[in-house]
Coordinates of C-alpha atoms in Angstrom, one line a residue:
Chain A
M1 CA 2.2 12.5 38.4
E2 CA 5.1 13.0 36.1
N3 CA 5.8 10.1 33.8
L4 CA 9.4 9.1 34.7
V5 CA 9.6 6.1 32.4
E6 CA 8.6 8.3 29.5
K7 CA 11.6 10.5 30.3
V8 CA 13.9 7.4 30.1
K9 CA 12.4 6.4 26.8
K10 CA 12.7 10.0 25.4
N11 CA 16.3 10.1 26.5
I12 CA 17.1 6.8 24.8
A13 CA 15.3 7.9 21.6
S14 CA 17.2 11.2 21.5
K15 CA 20.4 9.2 21.2
N16 CA 19.0 7.2 18.4
Q17 CA 20.7 8.1 15.1
R18 CA 22.1 6.7 11.9
F19 CA 25.7 6.0 11.4
P20 CA 27.7 5.7 8.2
C21 CA 28.4 2.1 7.3
Y22 CA 31.3 1.3 5.0
V23 CA 31.8 -2.4 5.8
N24 CA 29.8 -5.6 6.2
R25 CA 29.2 -5.9 9.9
A26 CA 29.9 -9.5 11.2
S27 CA 26.8 -9.2 13.5
S28 CA 24.6 -8.3 10.6
I29 CA 25.8 -10.7 7.8
G30 CA 23.4 -13.4 8.9
Y31 CA 20.5 -11.1 7.8
F32 CA 21.9 -11.0 4.3
V33 CA 22.8 -14.7 3.7
P34 CA 20.2 -16.2 1.3
E35 CA 20.8 -19.7 2.8
L36 CA 19.7 -18.3 6.2
N37 CA 16.6 -16.6 4.6
G38 CA 18.5 -13.4 4.4
C39 CA 18.4 -10.6 1.8
V40 CA 21.6 -9.6 -0.1
R41 CA 19.8 -6.4 -1.2
K42 CA 19.5 -5.4 2.4
G43 CA 23.2 -5.9 2.9
V44 CA 23.8 -3.5 0.0
Y45 CA 21.4 -0.9 1.4
E46 CA 23.1 -1.0 4.8
R47 CA 26.2 0.5 3.1
T48 CA 24.7 2.6 0.3
N49 CA 21.5 4.0 1.9
W50 CA 22.2 4.0 5.6
Q51 CA 20.9 7.6 5.8
E52 CA 17.4 6.3 4.8
K53 CA 17.3 3.4 7.3
E54 CA 14.3 3.5 9.6
L55 CA 15.3 4.1 13.2
Y56 CA 14.4 1.6 15.9
D57 CA 11.7 2.7 18.4
S58 CA 12.6 3.3 22.0
N59 CA 11.3 -0.1 23.1
V60 CA 13.7 -1.9 20.8
L61 CA 16.5 0.4 21.9
L62 CA 15.8 -0.6 25.5
I63 CA 16.1 -4.3 24.5
F64 CA 19.5 -3.6 22.9
A65 CA 20.7 -1.7 26.0
E66 CA 19.5 -4.5 28.2
G67 CA 21.4 -7.0 26.1
N68 CA 24.6 -4.9 26.5
N69 CA 24.1 -4.7 30.3
Q70 CA 23.5 -8.5 30.5
E71 CA 26.7 -9.2 28.4
R72 CA 28.8 -7.1 30.8
Q73 CA 27.3 -8.9 33.7
V74 CA 28.0 -12.3 32.2
L75 CA 31.7 -11.3 31.6
K76 CA 31.8 -10.2 35.3
D77 CA 30.3 -13.5 36.5
L78 CA 32.8 -15.5 34.4
A79 CA 35.7 -13.5 35.8
D80 CA 34.3 -14.0 39.4
A81 CA 34.3 -17.7 38.7
G82 CA 37.9 -17.6 37.6
V83 CA 37.3 -18.0 33.9
D84 CA 39.7 -15.9 32.0
I85 CA 38.1 -14.3 29.0
I86 CA 40.6 -12.2 27.1
E87 CA 40.4 -9.8 24.1
Q88 CA 37.1 -8.5 25.5
Q89 CA 35.3 -6.3 23.0
S90 CA 38.3 -6.3 20.7
A91 CA 37.6 -4.9 17.2
F92 CA 38.7 -6.7 14.1
E93 CA 38.7 -5.9 10.4
W94 CA 38.9 -8.4 7.6
K95 CA 39.9 -6.2 4.7
E96 CA 39.7 -8.9 2.0
Y97 CA 36.0 -9.3 2.5
Q98 CA 35.3 -5.8 3.9
I99 CA 34.0 -7.3 7.2
S100 CA 34.4 -5.8 10.6
G101 CA 33.2 -6.7 14.1
H102 CA 33.8 -6.9 17.8
L103 CA 34.5 -10.1 19.6
D104 CA 32.8 -10.4 23.0
G105 CA 35.9 -12.3 24.1
V106 CA 38.3 -15.2 23.6
Y107 CA 38.9 -18.2 25.8
I108 CA 42.2 -20.0 25.7
E109 CA 41.9 -23.8 25.8
E110 CA 44.8 -26.2 25.1
G111 CA 46.6 -23.3 23.5
K112 CA 43.8 -22.5 21.2
A113 CA 42.0 -19.1 21.1
I114 CA 38.3 -19.9 21.0
P115 CA 35.9 -17.0 20.2
V116 CA 33.2 -16.5 22.9
E117 CA 29.9 -14.8 22.0
I118 CA 27.5 -13.8 24.8
K119 CA 23.8 -13.5 24.0
S120 CA 20.9 -12.7 26.3
M121 CA 17.4 -13.7 25.3
S122 CA 13.8 -14.2 26.4
P123 CA 13.0 -17.3 28.4
F124 CA 11.0 -18.7 25.4
I125 CA 13.9 -18.5 23.0
F126 CA 16.4 -19.6 25.7
D127 CA 14.4 -22.7 26.4
S128 CA 14.1 -23.6 22.7
I129 CA 17.9 -23.6 22.1
H130 CA 19.8 -26.8 22.9
C131 CA 22.3 -27.0 20.0
F132 CA 23.7 -24.9 17.2
E133 CA 21.0 -26.0 14.8
D134 CA 18.3 -24.6 17.1
F135 CA 19.6 -21.1 16.3
K136 CA 17.8 -21.4 12.9
K137 CA 14.4 -20.6 14.4
K138 CA 14.5 -16.8 14.3
P139 CA 16.1 -14.3 12.0
W140 CA 18.1 -12.7 14.8
T141 CA 19.3 -16.1 16.1
R142 CA 20.3 -17.0 12.5
A143 CA 22.4 -13.9 12.5
Y144 CA 24.2 -15.2 15.6
M145 CA 25.1 -18.3 13.6
A146 CA 26.7 -16.3 10.9
Q147 CA 28.4 -14.0 13.3
I148 CA 30.2 -16.8 15.2
M149 CA 31.2 -18.4 11.9
I150 CA 32.9 -15.2 10.7
Y151 CA 34.8 -15.0 14.0
M152 CA 35.9 -18.6 13.8
L153 CA 37.1 -18.1 10.2
F154 CA 38.9 -14.9 11.1
K155 CA 40.5 -16.5 14.1
N156 CA 41.3 -19.6 11.9
I157 CA 39.8 -22.0 14.4
D158 CA 37.1 -24.6 14.1
K159 CA 35.6 -24.1 17.6
G160 CA 33.5 -21.4 19.1
I161 CA 31.4 -20.9 22.3
F162 CA 28.0 -19.3 22.8
I163 CA 27.1 -18.3 26.4
L164 CA 23.3 -17.8 26.5
K165 CA 21.6 -15.9 29.3
D166 CA 17.9 -16.1 30.1
K167 CA 16.9 -12.5 30.7
S168 CA 14.1 -13.5 33.0
T169 CA 15.7 -16.0 35.4
G170 CA 19.4 -15.2 34.9
N171 CA 20.1 -18.8 34.0
L172 CA 23.1 -19.5 31.8
K173 CA 23.7 -22.1 29.0
Q174 CA 26.7 -22.9 27.0
I175 CA 26.4 -24.0 23.4
D176 CA 29.7 -25.4 21.8
V177 CA 30.0 -24.6 18.1
N178 CA 31.9 -26.5 15.5
L179 CA 32.9 -24.8 12.3
D180 CA 30.1 -25.4 9.7
Y181 CA 32.2 -25.1 6.5
E182 CA 29.1 -24.7 4.2
L183 CA 27.6 -22.0 6.3
A184 CA 30.9 -20.2 6.8
E185 CA 31.4 -20.2 3.0
N186 CA 27.9 -18.9 2.4
C187 CA 28.7 -16.0 4.8
I188 CA 31.9 -15.1 2.9
K189 CA 30.2 -15.5 -0.5
T190 CA 27.4 -13.1 0.7
A191 CA 30.0 -10.5 1.8
E192 CA 31.6 -10.9 -1.7
K193 CA 28.3 -10.4 -3.4
I194 CA 27.6 -7.2 -1.5
N195 CA 31.0 -5.9 -2.2
K196 CA 30.6 -6.6 -5.9
H197 CA 27.2 -4.8 -6.0
I198 CA 28.6 -1.8 -4.3
K199 CA 31.7 -1.7 -6.6
E200 CA 29.5 -1.9 -9.7
N201 CA 26.8 0.3 -8.3
T202 CA 24.1 -2.3 -8.8
L203 CA 21.3 -3.8 -6.6
P204 CA 20.5 -7.4 -6.1
E205 CA 17.0 -8.7 -6.9
K206 CA 14.2 -8.1 -4.3
I207 CA 13.2 -11.2 -2.3
K208 CA 9.6 -12.1 -1.6
D209 CA 9.5 -13.1 2.1
I210 CA 7.0 -11.5 4.3
E211 CA 8.9 -12.6 7.4
T212 CA 12.1 -10.9 6.2
C213 CA 10.5 -7.9 4.5
K214 CA 7.9 -6.8 7.1
D215 CA 10.4 -5.7 9.7
C216 CA 13.1 -4.6 7.3
K217 CA 14.4 -1.1 8.0
F218 CA 14.9 -0.5 4.3
K219 CA 11.4 -1.3 3.1
L220 CA 10.6 2.4 2.3
I221 CA 13.3 2.4 -0.4
C222 CA 13.1 -1.2 -1.4
C223 CA 9.3 -1.1 -1.7
P224 CA 8.8 -4.9 -1.7
D225 CA 5.6 -6.6 -2.8
I226 CA 4.1 -8.1 0.4
N227 CA 1.5 -10.7 1.0
F228 CA 0.3 -10.0 4.6
G229 CA -0.8 -13.6 5.1
A230 CA -2.4 -16.6 3.6
P231 CA -5.4 -15.3 1.5
L232 CA -8.8 -15.7 3.1
K233 CA -10.9 -17.8 0.8
I234 CA -14.6 -16.9 0.8
I235 CA -16.4 -20.2 0.4
D236 CA -20.1 -20.4 -0.6
D237 CA -21.0 -23.8 0.8
P238 CA -24.3 -23.7 2.7
D239 CA -24.0 -27.5 3.4
F240 CA -20.7 -27.1 5.1
E241 CA -21.9 -24.0 7.0
N242 CA -24.9 -26.0 8.3
K243 CA -22.7 -28.8 9.5
I244 CA -20.7 -26.3 11.5
T245 CA -23.8 -24.8 12.9
K246 CA -25.1 -28.2 14.0
S247 CA -21.8 -29.3 15.5
L248 CA -21.8 -26.2 17.6
E249 CA -25.3 -26.9 18.8
L250 CA -24.5 -30.5 19.7
K251 CA -22.9 -31.6 23.0
E252 CA -19.3 -32.5 22.6
S253 CA -18.4 -36.2 22.8
S254 CA -21.9 -37.4 21.7
N255 CA -21.8 -39.9 18.8
E256 CA -23.5 -37.5 16.4
Y257 CA -21.1 -34.7 17.3
D258 CA -18.0 -36.9 16.8
K259 CA -19.2 -38.0 13.4
L260 CA -20.1 -34.5 12.3
W261 CA -16.8 -33.0 13.7
K262 CA -14.8 -35.7 11.9
S263 CA -16.5 -34.8 8.6
I264 CA -15.8 -31.1 9.2
T265 CA -12.1 -31.6 10.1
D266 CA -11.6 -34.0 7.1
K267 CA -13.0 -31.4 4.8
A268 CA -11.0 -28.6 6.4
K269 CA -7.8 -30.6 6.2
A270 CA -8.4 -31.4 2.5
S271 CA -8.7 -27.7 1.8
V272 CA -5.3 -26.8 3.3
V273 CA -3.1 -24.8 0.9
N274 CA 0.6 -24.4 1.5
G275 CA 0.2 -25.8 5.0
E276 CA -2.5 -23.3 5.9
L277 CA -6.3 -23.1 6.0
N278 CA -8.0 -19.7 6.0
Q279 CA -11.6 -19.7 5.0
L280 CA -14.7 -17.7 5.6
V281 CA -17.7 -20.1 5.4
G282 CA -20.8 -18.0 5.8
K283 CA -20.7 -16.8 9.4
Y284 CA -17.7 -18.9 10.4
R285 CA -14.0 -18.4 10.0
V286 CA -12.4 -21.9 9.6
Y287 CA -8.7 -21.9 9.9
G288 CA -5.6 -23.8 11.1
K289 CA -2.0 -24.7 10.3
L290 CA -0.5 -28.0 9.4
S291 CA 2.2 -28.8 12.0
S292 CA 5.7 -30.0 11.0
K293 CA 4.6 -33.5 12.1
G294 CA 1.6 -33.4 9.7
S295 CA -1.1 -32.9 12.4
F296 CA -3.9 -30.4 11.8
T297 CA -6.2 -28.8 14.3
T298 CA -9.3 -27.2 12.8
K299 CA -10.3 -23.9 14.5
I300 CA -13.6 -22.3 14.1
D301 CA -14.6 -18.8 15.1
V302 CA -18.2 -17.5 15.0
I303 CA -18.3 -14.2 13.3
Chain B
M1 CA -25.8 -31.5 -1.7
S2 CA -24.7 -28.0 -2.5
E3 CA -21.8 -27.2 -4.7
N4 CA -18.8 -26.0 -2.9
K5 CA -17.4 -23.0 -4.7
E6 CA -15.1 -20.2 -3.9
V7 CA -16.7 -16.8 -4.2
V8 CA -14.8 -13.9 -5.7
V9 CA -16.5 -10.8 -4.3
N10 CA -16.6 -8.0 -6.7
E11 CA -19.2 -5.5 -7.7
T12 CA -19.2 -6.2 -11.4
S13 CA -21.3 -9.3 -10.9
L14 CA -24.1 -7.1 -9.6
Q15 CA -24.1 -5.0 -12.7
M16 CA -25.3 -7.7 -15.1
M17 CA -28.6 -6.8 -16.7
P18 CA -31.2 -9.6 -16.2
S19 CA -33.0 -10.6 -19.3
S20 CA -35.7 -12.9 -17.8
D21 CA -37.5 -13.5 -14.5
T22 CA -35.3 -16.4 -13.7
Q23 CA -32.2 -14.3 -14.3
L24 CA -33.7 -11.5 -12.3
E25 CA -34.4 -13.9 -9.4
Q26 CA -30.8 -15.1 -9.6
T27 CA -29.5 -11.6 -9.7
V28 CA -31.5 -10.7 -6.6
K29 CA -30.2 -13.8 -4.9
N30 CA -26.6 -13.0 -5.8
A31 CA -27.1 -9.5 -4.5
E32 CA -28.5 -10.8 -1.2
R33 CA -25.7 -13.3 -0.9
Y34 CA -23.1 -10.5 -1.8
I35 CA -24.5 -8.3 1.0
E36 CA -24.5 -11.1 3.4
L37 CA -20.9 -12.0 2.6
Q38 CA -19.8 -8.4 2.8
N39 CA -21.5 -8.1 6.2
N40 CA -19.7 -11.2 7.3
I41 CA -16.4 -9.8 6.2
R42 CA -17.1 -6.6 8.1
R43 CA -18.1 -8.5 11.3
M44 CA -15.0 -10.7 11.1
A45 CA -12.7 -7.7 10.6
V46 CA -14.0 -5.9 13.8
K47 CA -13.7 -9.1 15.8
L48 CA -10.0 -9.3 14.9
T49 CA -9.3 -6.0 16.7
N50 CA -9.3 -4.9 20.3
Q51 CA -10.1 -1.6 21.9
N52 CA -6.5 -0.4 21.6
D53 CA -6.9 -0.5 17.9
W54 CA -9.6 2.2 17.9
V55 CA -9.9 5.8 18.8
N56 CA -13.1 7.9 19.2
Q57 CA -12.4 10.7 16.8
N58 CA -15.0 13.4 17.0
S59 CA -17.6 10.8 18.1
T60 CA -16.7 8.6 15.1
P61 CA -14.8 5.3 15.4
Y62 CA -11.4 5.5 13.8
M63 CA -9.4 2.3 13.3
E64 CA -5.6 2.7 13.9
I65 CA -3.0 1.1 11.7
S66 CA -2.5 -1.6 14.4
G67 CA -6.0 -2.8 13.8
A68 CA -5.8 -2.5 10.0
T69 CA -2.6 -4.6 10.0
K70 CA -4.2 -7.4 12.0
I71 CA -7.0 -7.5 9.5
A72 CA -4.6 -7.4 6.5
N73 CA -2.7 -10.3 8.1
T74 CA -5.7 -12.5 8.6
F75 CA -7.4 -11.7 5.3
G76 CA -4.2 -12.1 3.4
V77 CA -4.3 -8.7 1.7
S78 CA -1.4 -8.2 -0.7
M79 CA 0.5 -5.0 -1.5
G80 CA 2.5 -4.3 -4.6
D81 CA 3.9 -1.6 -6.9
M82 CA 4.6 0.7 -4.0
I83 CA 6.1 4.1 -5.1
F84 CA 6.8 7.4 -3.3
E85 CA 6.7 10.9 -4.6
K86 CA 8.3 13.8 -3.0
E87 CA 7.2 17.4 -3.5
T88 CA 8.7 20.6 -2.1
I89 CA 6.2 23.4 -1.6
K90 CA 6.8 27.0 -0.5
D91 CA 4.3 29.2 1.2
D92 CA 4.4 32.2 3.5
K93 CA 5.6 30.1 6.4
G94 CA 8.6 28.7 4.4
E95 CA 9.4 25.5 2.6
Y96 CA 8.0 22.1 3.4
I97 CA 7.9 18.7 1.9
I98 CA 5.0 16.4 1.2
Y99 CA 5.6 12.7 0.6
S100 CA 2.9 10.7 -1.2
C101 CA 3.0 6.9 -1.1
M102 CA 1.0 4.9 -3.6
A103 CA 0.5 1.1 -3.8
L104 CA -1.8 -1.4 -5.3
L105 CA -3.7 -3.4 -2.6
S106 CA -5.5 -6.6 -3.5
F107 CA -7.8 -9.1 -1.8
N108 CA -9.9 -11.9 -3.3
G109 CA -9.5 -10.8 -6.9
R110 CA -10.2 -7.2 -6.2
S111 CA -7.5 -4.5 -6.4
L112 CA -7.4 -0.9 -5.4
L113 CA -4.8 1.8 -6.0
E114 CA -4.4 3.8 -2.8
E115 CA -2.5 6.9 -1.8
G116 CA -1.4 8.3 1.5
N117 CA 0.4 11.5 2.3
S118 CA 2.4 13.1 5.1
S119 CA 4.3 16.3 5.3
T120 CA 7.2 17.8 7.2
R121 CA 4.5 19.9 9.0
D122 CA 3.1 16.7 10.6
A123 CA 1.8 17.5 14.0
F124 CA 3.9 14.8 15.6
F125 CA 7.2 14.8 13.6
G126 CA 7.3 18.3 12.3
K127 CA 6.2 20.5 15.2
T128 CA 7.3 21.7 18.5
K129 CA 5.4 24.0 21.0
E130 CA 7.0 26.9 19.3
G131 CA 5.8 26.0 15.8
F132 CA 7.1 24.1 12.8
K133 CA 10.5 22.6 13.0
P134 CA 13.1 23.8 10.5
L135 CA 13.2 21.3 7.6
S136 CA 16.7 20.3 8.5
E137 CA 15.5 19.0 11.9
V138 CA 12.7 16.9 10.5
D139 CA 13.6 13.2 9.9
L140 CA 12.3 12.6 6.4
V141 CA 12.3 8.8 6.9
N142 CA 9.6 9.3 9.5
I143 CA 7.5 11.4 7.1
K144 CA 7.9 8.8 4.4
K145 CA 6.9 6.0 6.8
K146 CA 3.9 8.0 7.9
A147 CA 2.8 8.4 4.3
K148 CA 3.0 4.7 3.8
T149 CA 1.1 4.0 7.1
N150 CA -1.6 6.4 6.0
M151 CA -1.8 4.7 2.6
L152 CA -2.0 1.3 4.1
N153 CA -4.5 2.2 6.8
R154 CA -6.8 3.8 4.3
G155 CA -6.3 1.2 1.6
I156 CA -7.1 -1.8 3.8
K157 CA -10.3 -0.2 5.0
N158 CA -11.4 0.9 1.5
L159 CA -10.5 -2.5 0.0
L160 CA -12.5 -4.4 2.5
G161 CA -15.3 -1.8 2.9
L162 CA -14.6 -1.3 6.6
S163 CA -16.3 1.8 7.9
Y164 CA -18.4 1.5 11.0
T165 CA -20.6 3.4 13.4
W166 CA -20.1 3.0 17.1
D167 CA -23.5 1.2 17.4
E168 CA -22.3 -1.5 14.9
I169 CA -18.9 -2.0 16.6
E170 CA -20.6 -2.3 20.0
E171 CA -23.1 -4.8 18.7
I172 CA -20.5 -7.0 16.9
T173 CA -18.2 -7.1 19.9
D174 CA -20.9 -7.4 22.5
N175 CA -19.7 -4.1 23.9
K176 CA -16.1 -5.3 24.4
I177 CA -15.1 -2.4 22.2
N178 CA -17.1 0.6 23.0
R179 CA -17.0 4.3 22.5
N180 CA -16.5 5.1 26.2
A181 CA -13.5 2.7 26.7
V182 CA -11.3 3.8 23.8
T183 CA -9.1 6.8 23.6
G184 CA -10.9 9.9 22.5
V185 CA -9.5 12.5 20.1
T186 CA -11.3 15.8 19.5
Y187 CA -9.9 18.2 16.9
Q188 CA -10.4 21.8 17.6
K189 CA -11.8 24.1 15.0
G190 CA -9.2 25.7 12.8
T191 CA -6.2 23.7 14.1
S192 CA -2.9 25.3 13.3
G193 CA -1.2 22.0 12.3
G194 CA -2.7 22.1 8.9
N195 CA -3.6 18.4 9.0
E196 CA -7.3 18.4 10.1
D197 CA -10.4 20.0 8.6
T198 CA -12.2 22.9 10.1
D199 CA -16.0 22.7 10.0
L200 CA -16.0 24.9 6.8
E201 CA -13.5 22.6 5.1
K202 CA -15.5 19.5 6.1
Q203 CA -18.6 21.1 4.6
Q204 CA -16.8 22.0 1.4
R205 CA -15.4 18.5 1.1
Q206 CA -18.9 17.1 1.4
K207 CA -20.3 19.6 -1.1
I208 CA -17.6 18.6 -3.6
G209 CA -18.8 15.1 -3.4
Q210 CA -22.5 16.1 -3.8
M211 CA -21.8 18.4 -6.8
L212 CA -19.7 15.7 -8.6
M213 CA -22.4 13.1 -8.1
I214 CA -25.1 15.4 -9.5
M215 CA -22.9 16.3 -12.5
T216 CA -22.3 12.6 -13.3
G217 CA -25.7 11.2 -12.6
D218 CA -24.6 9.4 -9.5
D219 CA -21.9 7.5 -11.3
K220 CA -19.1 7.0 -8.8
E221 CA -16.4 6.2 -11.4
N222 CA -17.3 9.2 -13.6
A223 CA -17.4 11.4 -10.5
A224 CA -13.9 10.2 -9.6
N225 CA -12.7 10.9 -13.1
L226 CA -14.2 14.3 -13.1
L227 CA -12.6 15.2 -9.8
E228 CA -9.2 13.9 -11.1
E229 CA -9.5 16.2 -14.1
I230 CA -10.5 19.2 -12.1
T231 CA -7.8 18.8 -9.4
E232 CA -5.0 18.1 -11.9
W233 CA -2.3 20.7 -11.5
T234 CA 1.1 21.7 -12.9
T235 CA 4.2 22.4 -10.9
K236 CA 6.4 25.4 -11.3
E237 CA 8.7 23.3 -13.3
G238 CA 5.9 22.5 -15.7
E239 CA 5.3 18.9 -14.6
K240 CA 1.8 17.7 -14.6
R241 CA 0.5 16.2 -11.4
K242 CA -2.4 13.8 -11.2
G243 CA -5.5 15.1 -9.5
K244 CA -7.4 13.4 -6.7
R245 CA -10.1 10.8 -7.3
S246 CA -11.8 11.3 -4.0
A247 CA -12.7 14.4 -2.1
R248 CA -11.4 12.7 1.0
D249 CA -7.9 12.6 -0.5
I250 CA -7.7 16.4 -1.1
S251 CA -5.3 17.9 1.4
T252 CA -6.8 20.3 3.9
K253 CA -4.9 23.2 2.4
A254 CA -6.2 22.4 -1.1
V255 CA -9.9 21.9 -0.2
K256 CA -10.8 25.6 -0.6
V257 CA -9.3 25.8 -4.1
A258 CA -10.8 22.4 -5.2
Y259 CA -14.2 23.5 -3.9
G260 CA -14.0 26.7 -5.9
N261 CA -13.1 24.9 -9.1
V262 CA -15.7 22.2 -8.7
K263 CA -18.3 24.8 -7.8
K264 CA -17.5 26.8 -11.0
R265 CA -17.9 23.7 -13.1
Y266 CA -21.1 22.8 -11.3
I267 CA -22.7 26.2 -11.9
D268 CA -21.8 25.9 -15.6
F269 CA -23.4 22.5 -15.6
C270 CA -26.6 23.8 -13.9
K271 CA -26.9 26.7 -16.3
K272 CA -26.6 24.3 -19.2
N273 CA -29.2 22.0 -17.8
N274 CA -31.6 24.6 -16.4
L275 CA -31.0 23.5 -12.8
D276 CA -31.1 25.5 -9.7
Y277 CA -27.7 26.2 -8.2
S278 CA -28.6 28.9 -5.7
E279 CA -27.6 26.6 -2.8
V280 CA -23.9 26.8 -3.7
E281 CA -23.8 30.4 -4.7

């Protein structure tokens, strides 16, 4: 049978190309702001080395396309509900900071033009966002924070609106945004830094952040040093290994088991480095992560 | 109560010369412990993968980059000093570009300089049914990316000593990953893509290794040095290019030339040492 889906993916991939970039895009600035774990160097590369940017694969392009479709649908739903969103997809350019962007729309309330930004997302992310601070969790949601700050500054207004859509259920959520002066200033400063580097033909220092660098589309020219994860420590401790073996042989919830398990978890917790434990103890992998609340669950895999 | 100590696995500890029976006993113990640890590392690595991370390549298990990356993430492999080299080569089919990616990979106090290559004649990015794409139609970013992927995939495996037989993998995973369930790839003899060895090239590659080991008295480091010296070459512009340190790293196109040069050196060596070299003649 002919693979029809593959045809769609190939078609999308064939339209995938690089475009020259001569300005700082409002939707991208969040990826460059150091205070949002961003990388200024990436911001410079976007403009100076756009020809060498890795292209997205067809699965990611499908996600982008889906996002655009969802956004159009939300605007239609708002219009059907009698909500008047004006200036839809209006382009703007802020020459002073070499920033450009497209507003999804503007809502007029009490004579004020409030920028409206529509974002669709997975149910997991949708459920985790209840206020503006919650956008800090993921790199792309942090970029949304910067984006709306830029729009609010440009529109000279201290209010903004996010309309979020759950891609799975179609559920909608509104997050009202107040201008965060510090964040807004950091966004503008970042744009200024990028502009200065481009003018002087220089590059900012590399950052060292696996989360940022691993998916960066400029890693082939930046060549960052990367630690793939917390180093696995190889521990030669037959006593500890024996305790683990015994605990696995014992029945859970027996007194002896409880005692043994406590001594194992105490020892494991004491060996945590930078919030993580990653050890190879004989034929066991002992690992776990310290939660933000300070709790630790020891996990053991038999090799 | 035993002492809890972190073990830095490296081979130098095995090279110490024992000067007494006690030391000899300790050295044997260390060696046994080292083998056990290495075995545990190998077992753990396989268990981190699933069957989508493997292909059956000419009846040999080949771990894809997806598997190698999972292992690197869990073991906390680090990568630094990455550089790319670009080389333009001309032959009777026209001009093409080879990207080499080099980086230093480290784990548990041990480091390895690894290299990966990819060319604009890559079977996936550089070819159509009609033949090689014109250079202008090949996305060089993809070629660079593939060179890096090749470097990383090979480096992670070499750094952690991860090469397996199907029997081992099936035993470690209780048959969850097995040769019949994974995707099979069979390369035809004399493929036109220029990326895979023919049987003759495979034999030559193997022979190169054997001749080097004989010439260096089974010293791997010296064998690598010798190969590097023999395969060093100079570009048309007069720039010297480093040779390869492993027969595995010699490109398919260069195997024949490298084999000829190593063989010449080997025959000289045999003559000097009154050894029989009829096998390679």
